[in-house]
Tab-separated table of C-alpha atoms and ligand atoms in Angstrom:
chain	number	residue	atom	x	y	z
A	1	UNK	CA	-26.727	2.374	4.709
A	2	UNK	CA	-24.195	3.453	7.363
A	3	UNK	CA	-25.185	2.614	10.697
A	4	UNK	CA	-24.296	5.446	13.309
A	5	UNK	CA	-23.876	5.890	17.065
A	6	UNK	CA	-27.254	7.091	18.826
A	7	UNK	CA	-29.415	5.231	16.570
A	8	UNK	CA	-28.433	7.492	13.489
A	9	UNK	CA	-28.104	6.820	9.736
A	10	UNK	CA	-26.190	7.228	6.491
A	11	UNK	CA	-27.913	7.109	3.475
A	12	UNK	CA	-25.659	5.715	0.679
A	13	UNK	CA	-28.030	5.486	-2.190
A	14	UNK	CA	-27.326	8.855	-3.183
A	15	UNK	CA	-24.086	11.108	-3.192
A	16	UNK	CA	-23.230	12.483	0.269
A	17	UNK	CA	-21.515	15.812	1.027
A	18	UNK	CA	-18.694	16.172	3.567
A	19	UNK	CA	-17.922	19.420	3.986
A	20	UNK	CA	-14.532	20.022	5.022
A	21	UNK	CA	-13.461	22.163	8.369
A	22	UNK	CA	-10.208	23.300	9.063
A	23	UNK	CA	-9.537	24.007	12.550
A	24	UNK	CA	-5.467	24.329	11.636
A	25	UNK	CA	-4.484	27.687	13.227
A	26	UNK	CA	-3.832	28.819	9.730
A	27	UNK	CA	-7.552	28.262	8.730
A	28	UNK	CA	-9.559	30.168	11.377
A	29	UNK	CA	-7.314	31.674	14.164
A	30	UNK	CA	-7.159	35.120	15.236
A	31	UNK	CA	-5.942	35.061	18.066
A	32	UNK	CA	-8.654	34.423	20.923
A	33	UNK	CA	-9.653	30.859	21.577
A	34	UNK	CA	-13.137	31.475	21.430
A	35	UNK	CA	-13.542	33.496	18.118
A	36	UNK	CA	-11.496	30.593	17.087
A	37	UNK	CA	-14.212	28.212	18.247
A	38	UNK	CA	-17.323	29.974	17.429
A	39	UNK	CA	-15.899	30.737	13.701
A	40	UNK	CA	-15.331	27.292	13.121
A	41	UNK	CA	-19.001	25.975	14.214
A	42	UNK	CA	-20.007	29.439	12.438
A	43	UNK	CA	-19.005	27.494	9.177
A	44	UNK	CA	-20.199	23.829	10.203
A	45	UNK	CA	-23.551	25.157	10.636
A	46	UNK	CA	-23.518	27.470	6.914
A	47	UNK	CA	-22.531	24.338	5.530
A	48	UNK	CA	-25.113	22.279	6.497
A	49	UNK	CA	-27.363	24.706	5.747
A	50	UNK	CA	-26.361	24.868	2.359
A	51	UNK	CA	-26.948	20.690	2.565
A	52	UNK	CA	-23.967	19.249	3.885
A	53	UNK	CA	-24.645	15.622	5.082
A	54	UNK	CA	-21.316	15.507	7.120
A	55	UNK	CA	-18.844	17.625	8.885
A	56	UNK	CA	-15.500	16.506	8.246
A	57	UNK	CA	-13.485	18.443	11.258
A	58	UNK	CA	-9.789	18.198	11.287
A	59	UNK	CA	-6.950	19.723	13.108
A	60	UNK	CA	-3.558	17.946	11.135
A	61	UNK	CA	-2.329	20.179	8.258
A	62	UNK	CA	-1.603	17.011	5.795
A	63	UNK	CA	-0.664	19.319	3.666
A	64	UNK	CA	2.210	18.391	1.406
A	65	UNK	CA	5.618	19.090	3.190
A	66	UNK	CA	3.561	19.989	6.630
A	67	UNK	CA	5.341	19.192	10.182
A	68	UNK	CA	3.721	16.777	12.347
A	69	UNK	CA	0.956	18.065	14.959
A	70	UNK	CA	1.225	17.107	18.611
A	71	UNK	CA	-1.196	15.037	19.869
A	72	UNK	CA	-2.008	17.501	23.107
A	73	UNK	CA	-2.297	20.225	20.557
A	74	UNK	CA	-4.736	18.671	18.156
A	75	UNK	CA	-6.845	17.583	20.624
A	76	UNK	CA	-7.563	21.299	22.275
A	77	UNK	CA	-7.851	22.133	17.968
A	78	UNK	CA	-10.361	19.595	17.551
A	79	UNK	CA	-12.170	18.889	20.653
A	80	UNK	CA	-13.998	21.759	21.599
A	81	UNK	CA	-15.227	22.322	18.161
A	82	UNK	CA	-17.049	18.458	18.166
A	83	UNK	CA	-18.098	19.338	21.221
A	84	UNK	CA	-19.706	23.078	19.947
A	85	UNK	CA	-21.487	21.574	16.801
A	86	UNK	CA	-22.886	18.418	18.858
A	87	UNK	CA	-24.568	21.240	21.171
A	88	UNK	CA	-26.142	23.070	18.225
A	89	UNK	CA	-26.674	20.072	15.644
A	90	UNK	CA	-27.553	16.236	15.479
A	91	UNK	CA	-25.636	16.387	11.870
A	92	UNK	CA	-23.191	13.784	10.879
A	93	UNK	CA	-19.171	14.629	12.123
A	94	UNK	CA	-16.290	13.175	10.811
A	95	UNK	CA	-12.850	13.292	12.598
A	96	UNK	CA	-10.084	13.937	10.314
A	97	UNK	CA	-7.192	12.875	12.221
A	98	UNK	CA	-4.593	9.479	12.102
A	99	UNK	CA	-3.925	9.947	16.191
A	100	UNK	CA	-5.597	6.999	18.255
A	101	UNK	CA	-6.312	9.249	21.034
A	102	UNK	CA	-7.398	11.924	19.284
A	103	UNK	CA	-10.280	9.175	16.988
A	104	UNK	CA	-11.238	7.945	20.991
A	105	UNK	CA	-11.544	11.637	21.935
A	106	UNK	CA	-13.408	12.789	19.197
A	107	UNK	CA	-15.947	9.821	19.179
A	108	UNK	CA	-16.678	10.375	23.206
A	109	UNK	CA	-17.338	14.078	22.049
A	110	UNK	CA	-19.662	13.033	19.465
A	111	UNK	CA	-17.892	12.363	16.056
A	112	UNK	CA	-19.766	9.427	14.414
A	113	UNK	CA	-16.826	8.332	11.887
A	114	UNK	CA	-13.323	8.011	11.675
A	115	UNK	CA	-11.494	9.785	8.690
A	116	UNK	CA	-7.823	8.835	8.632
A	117	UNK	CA	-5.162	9.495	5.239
A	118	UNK	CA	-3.054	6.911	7.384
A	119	UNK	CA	-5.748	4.058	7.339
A	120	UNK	CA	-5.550	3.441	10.799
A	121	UNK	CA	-1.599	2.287	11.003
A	122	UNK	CA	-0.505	4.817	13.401
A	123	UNK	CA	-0.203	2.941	16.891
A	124	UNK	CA	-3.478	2.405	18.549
A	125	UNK	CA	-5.799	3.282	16.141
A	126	UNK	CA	-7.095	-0.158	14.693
A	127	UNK	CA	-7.919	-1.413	18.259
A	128	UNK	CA	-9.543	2.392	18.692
A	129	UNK	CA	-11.744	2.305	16.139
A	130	UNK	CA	-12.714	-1.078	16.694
A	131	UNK	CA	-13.698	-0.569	20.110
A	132	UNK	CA	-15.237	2.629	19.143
A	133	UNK	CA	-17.556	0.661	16.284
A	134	UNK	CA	-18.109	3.507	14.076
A	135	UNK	CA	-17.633	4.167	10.390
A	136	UNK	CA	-14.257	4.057	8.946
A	137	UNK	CA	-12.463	6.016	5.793
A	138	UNK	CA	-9.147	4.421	5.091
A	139	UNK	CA	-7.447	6.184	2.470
A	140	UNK	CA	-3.956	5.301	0.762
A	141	UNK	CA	-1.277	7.753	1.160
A	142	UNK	CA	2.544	6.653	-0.368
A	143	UNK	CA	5.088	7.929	2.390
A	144	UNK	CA	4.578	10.598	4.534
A	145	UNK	CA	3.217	14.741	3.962
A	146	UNK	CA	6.532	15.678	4.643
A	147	UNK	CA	8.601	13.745	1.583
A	148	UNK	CA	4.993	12.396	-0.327
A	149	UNK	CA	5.449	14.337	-3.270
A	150	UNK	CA	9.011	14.106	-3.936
A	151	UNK	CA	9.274	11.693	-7.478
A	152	UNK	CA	5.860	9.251	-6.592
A	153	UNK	CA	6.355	6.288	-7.968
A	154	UNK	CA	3.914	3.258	-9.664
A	155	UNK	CA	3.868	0.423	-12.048
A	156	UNK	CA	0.143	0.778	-12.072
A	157	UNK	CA	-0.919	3.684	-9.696
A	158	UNK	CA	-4.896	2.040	-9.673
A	159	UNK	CA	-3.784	-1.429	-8.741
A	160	UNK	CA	-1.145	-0.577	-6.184
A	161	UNK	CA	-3.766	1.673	-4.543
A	162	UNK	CA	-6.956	-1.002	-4.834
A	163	UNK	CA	-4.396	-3.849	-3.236
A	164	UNK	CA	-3.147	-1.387	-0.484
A	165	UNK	CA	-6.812	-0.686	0.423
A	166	UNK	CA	-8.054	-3.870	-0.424
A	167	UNK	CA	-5.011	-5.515	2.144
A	168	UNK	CA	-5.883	-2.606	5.231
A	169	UNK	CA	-9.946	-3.145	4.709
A	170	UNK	CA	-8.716	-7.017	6.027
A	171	UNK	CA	-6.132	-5.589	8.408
A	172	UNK	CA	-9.623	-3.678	9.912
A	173	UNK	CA	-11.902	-6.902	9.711
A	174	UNK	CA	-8.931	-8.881	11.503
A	175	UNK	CA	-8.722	-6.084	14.381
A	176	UNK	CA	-12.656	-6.352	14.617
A	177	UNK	CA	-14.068	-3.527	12.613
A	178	UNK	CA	-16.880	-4.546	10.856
A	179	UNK	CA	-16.670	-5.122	6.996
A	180	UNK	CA	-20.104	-2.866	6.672
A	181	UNK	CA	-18.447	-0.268	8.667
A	182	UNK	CA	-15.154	0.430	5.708
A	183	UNK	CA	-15.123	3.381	3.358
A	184	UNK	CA	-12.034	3.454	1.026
A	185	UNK	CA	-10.367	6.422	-0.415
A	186	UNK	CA	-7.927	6.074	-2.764
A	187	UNK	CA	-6.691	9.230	-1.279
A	188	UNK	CA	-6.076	12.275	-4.145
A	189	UNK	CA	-2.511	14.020	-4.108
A	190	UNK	CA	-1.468	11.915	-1.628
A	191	UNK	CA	1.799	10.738	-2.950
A	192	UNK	CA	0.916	11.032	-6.529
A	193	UNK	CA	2.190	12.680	-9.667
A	194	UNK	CA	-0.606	14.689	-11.924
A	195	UNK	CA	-0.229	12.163	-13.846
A	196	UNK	CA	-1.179	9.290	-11.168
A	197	UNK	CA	-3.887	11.332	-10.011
A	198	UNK	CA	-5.555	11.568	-13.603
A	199	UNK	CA	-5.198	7.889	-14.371
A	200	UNK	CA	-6.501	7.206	-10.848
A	201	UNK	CA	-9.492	9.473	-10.987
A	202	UNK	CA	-10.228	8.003	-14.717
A	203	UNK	CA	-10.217	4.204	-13.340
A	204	UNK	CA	-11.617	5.071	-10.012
A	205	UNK	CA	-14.320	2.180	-10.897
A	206	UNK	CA	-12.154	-0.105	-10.661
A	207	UNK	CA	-12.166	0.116	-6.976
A	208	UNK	CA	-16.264	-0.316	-6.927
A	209	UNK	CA	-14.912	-4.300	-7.145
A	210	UNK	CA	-13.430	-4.209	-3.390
A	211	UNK	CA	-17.086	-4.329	-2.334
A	212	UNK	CA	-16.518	-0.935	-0.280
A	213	UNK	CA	-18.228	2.612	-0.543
A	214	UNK	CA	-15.929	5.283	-2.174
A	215	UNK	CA	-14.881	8.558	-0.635
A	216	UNK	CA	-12.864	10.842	-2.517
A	217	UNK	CA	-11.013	14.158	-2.224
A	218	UNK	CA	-10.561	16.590	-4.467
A	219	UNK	CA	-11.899	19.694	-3.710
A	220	UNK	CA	-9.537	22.338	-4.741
A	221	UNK	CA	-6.298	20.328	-5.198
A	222	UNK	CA	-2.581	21.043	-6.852
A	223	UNK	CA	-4.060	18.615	-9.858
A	224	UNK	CA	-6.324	21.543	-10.711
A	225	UNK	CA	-3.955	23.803	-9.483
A	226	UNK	CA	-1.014	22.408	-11.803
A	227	UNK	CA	-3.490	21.569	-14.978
A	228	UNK	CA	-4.609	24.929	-14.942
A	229	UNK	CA	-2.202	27.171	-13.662
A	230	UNK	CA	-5.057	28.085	-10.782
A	231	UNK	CA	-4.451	29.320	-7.375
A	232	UNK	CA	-6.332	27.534	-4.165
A	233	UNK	CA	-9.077	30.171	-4.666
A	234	UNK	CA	-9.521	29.817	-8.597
A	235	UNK	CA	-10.335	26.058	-8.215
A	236	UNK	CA	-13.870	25.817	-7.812
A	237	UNK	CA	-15.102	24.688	-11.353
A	238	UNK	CA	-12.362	22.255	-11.718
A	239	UNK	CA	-13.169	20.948	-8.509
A	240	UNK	CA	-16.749	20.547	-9.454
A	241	UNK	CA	-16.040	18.560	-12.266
A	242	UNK	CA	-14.035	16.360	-10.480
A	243	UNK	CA	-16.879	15.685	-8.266
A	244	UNK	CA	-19.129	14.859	-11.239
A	245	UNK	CA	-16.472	12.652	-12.532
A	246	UNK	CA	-16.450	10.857	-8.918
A	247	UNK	CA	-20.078	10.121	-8.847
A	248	UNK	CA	-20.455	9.029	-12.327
A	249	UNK	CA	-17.458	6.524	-11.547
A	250	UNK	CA	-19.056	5.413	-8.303
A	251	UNK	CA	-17.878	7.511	-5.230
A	252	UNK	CA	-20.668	8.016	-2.836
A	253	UNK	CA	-19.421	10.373	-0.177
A	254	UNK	CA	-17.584	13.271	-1.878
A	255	UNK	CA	-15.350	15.876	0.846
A	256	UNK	CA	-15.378	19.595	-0.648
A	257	UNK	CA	-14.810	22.808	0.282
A	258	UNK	CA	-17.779	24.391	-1.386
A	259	UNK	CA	-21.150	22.906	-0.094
A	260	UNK	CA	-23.252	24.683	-1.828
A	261	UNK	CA	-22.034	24.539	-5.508
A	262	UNK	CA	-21.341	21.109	-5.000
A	263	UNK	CA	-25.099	20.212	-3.950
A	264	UNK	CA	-25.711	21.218	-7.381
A	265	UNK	CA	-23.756	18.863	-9.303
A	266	UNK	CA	-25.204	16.151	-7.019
A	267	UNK	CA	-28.536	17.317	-7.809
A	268	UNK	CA	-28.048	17.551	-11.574
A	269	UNK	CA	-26.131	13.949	-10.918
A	270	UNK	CA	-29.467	12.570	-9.259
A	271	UNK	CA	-31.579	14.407	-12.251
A	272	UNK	CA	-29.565	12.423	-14.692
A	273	UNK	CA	-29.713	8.836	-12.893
A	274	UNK	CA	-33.114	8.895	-12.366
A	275	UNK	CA	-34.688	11.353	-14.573
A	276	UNK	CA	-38.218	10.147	-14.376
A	277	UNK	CA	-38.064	11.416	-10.001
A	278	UNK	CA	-36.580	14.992	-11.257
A	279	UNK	CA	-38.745	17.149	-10.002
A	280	UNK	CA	-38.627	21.159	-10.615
A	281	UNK	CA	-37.416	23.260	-7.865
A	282	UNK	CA	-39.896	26.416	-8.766
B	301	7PM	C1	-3.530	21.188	2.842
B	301	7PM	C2	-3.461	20.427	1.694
B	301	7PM	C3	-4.388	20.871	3.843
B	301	7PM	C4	-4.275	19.333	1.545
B	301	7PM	C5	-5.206	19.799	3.695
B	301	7PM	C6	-5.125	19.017	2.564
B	301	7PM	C7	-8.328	14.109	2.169
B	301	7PM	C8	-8.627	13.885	3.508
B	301	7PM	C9	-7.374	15.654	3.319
B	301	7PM	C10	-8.831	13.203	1.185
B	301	7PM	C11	-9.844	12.007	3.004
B	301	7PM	C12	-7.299	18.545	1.722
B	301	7PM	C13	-6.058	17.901	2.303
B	301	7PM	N1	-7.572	15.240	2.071
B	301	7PM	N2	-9.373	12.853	3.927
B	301	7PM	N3	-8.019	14.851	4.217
B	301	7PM	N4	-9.578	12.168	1.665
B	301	7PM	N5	-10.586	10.958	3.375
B	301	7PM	O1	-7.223	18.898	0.527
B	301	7PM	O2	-8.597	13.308	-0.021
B	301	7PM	O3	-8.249	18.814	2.420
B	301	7PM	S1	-6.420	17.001	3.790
């Protein structure tokens, strides 16, 4: 059980959905500030009514090759939208970002955890998110988006990532973030090869022995894209069975895209762990 501000709760007994929002201007924007706004907490709120347990908002393109954000610009991104949702919903908000001022921002506006692909080693952000005492997703990430996917390189992708995780979730403890407050994410096409990313996903149990709740990331990723020879849009059943794959291997809070296919495989997931509770939807 994750223990969030205001008295709230995360319930890590079964599978949790974060559903991902994109407030880069090349996910929403048309122009107007406000459409921009109201279209993003348009699709916070379809999410969660199609079951999302978290809201994953995030205003840093980390996509491979991307140019850093400015911090002034991804707080007036990400701000306002926290803010919007918080009026219209008690759900549970994530902050995508690696920016200490931006995790302090977004927690005074309401976010309840801290997601960050740099595991909290930008300037700032350990003693941040300590201070802030809220949930924490470190992820690994090898280099930067800019050069990350130029010839990755591992003797042993699982065990590089499990001691780089394993050696930040004491790196939080020592700055005062409580050890019941780390997530770990071994952090999907982040510096990986297809092939990395495949071995990873196959031994992702190994990093159950850490001792820390697993988050991953795949939902509609280059390692379906590549495999397959599928654009962004074409990736939806891959990405499903790469959440399936996740839970059976022991993540328990899966980010995706698409909320409502995804609820699904959890459900059919929960069916099949504990088949005698199954209970018939009609
Ligand atoms: C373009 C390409 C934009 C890729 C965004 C991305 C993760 C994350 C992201 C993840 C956690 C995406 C990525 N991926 N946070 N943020 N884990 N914890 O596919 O795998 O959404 S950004």
């Amino acid at each position: 059980m994750l223990l969030l501000p205001r008295g709230r709760q995360l319930d890590l007994t079964t599978p949790q959905v974060m559903g991902i929002l994109n407030v880069t201007p090349d996910s929403f924007s048309d122009g107007g500030q406000h459409n921009d706004i109201d279209s993003a907490v348009n699709r916070a709120m379809k999410m969660l009514g199609e079951g999302a347990n978290i809201i994953d908002v995030g205003g840093e393109s980390t996509r491979p090759g991307a140019a850093d954000v400015l911090e002034q610009e991804e707080l007036e991104r990400v701000i306002p939208v926290i803010q919007a949702i918080r009026e219209r919903s008690d759900c549970v908000i994530s902050i995508d970002t690696s920016k200490a001022a931006v995790m302090q921002a977004a927690v005074q506006a309401g976010a309840d955890i801290i997601n960050d692909v740099r595991a909290l080693e930008e300037p700032g952000a350990l003693e941040v998110a300590a201070k802030a005492n809220v949930p924490v997703c470190i992820m690994h990430m090898k280099g930067q988006p800019r050069s990350m996917q130029t010839a990755p390189d591992y003797t042993n992708v699982t065990q590089e990532v499990a001691d780089y995780l394993a050696q930040r979730a004491q790196c939080c403890v020592d700055a005062g973030i409580s050890a019941k407050n780390i997530i770990i994410d071994p952090g999907f096409g982040f510096g990986k090869s297809l092939q990395h990313n495949y071995k990873l996903l196959n031994e992702l149990e190994q990093l159950k022995s850490l001792g820390y709740p697993i988050l991953t990331g795949l939902s509609r990723k280059s390692m379906f894209g590549q495999l397959l020879n599928r654009s962004a849009d074409e990736r939806l059943s891959a990405s499903l069975a790469g959440a399936l794959i996740c839970m059976q291997k022991g993540a328990v809070i899966v980010r995706v895209h698409d909320v409502k296919e995804t609820m699904d495989v959890v459900r059919v997931h929960e069916a099949t762990t504990n088949p005698l509770q199954a209970q018939s939807a009609v």
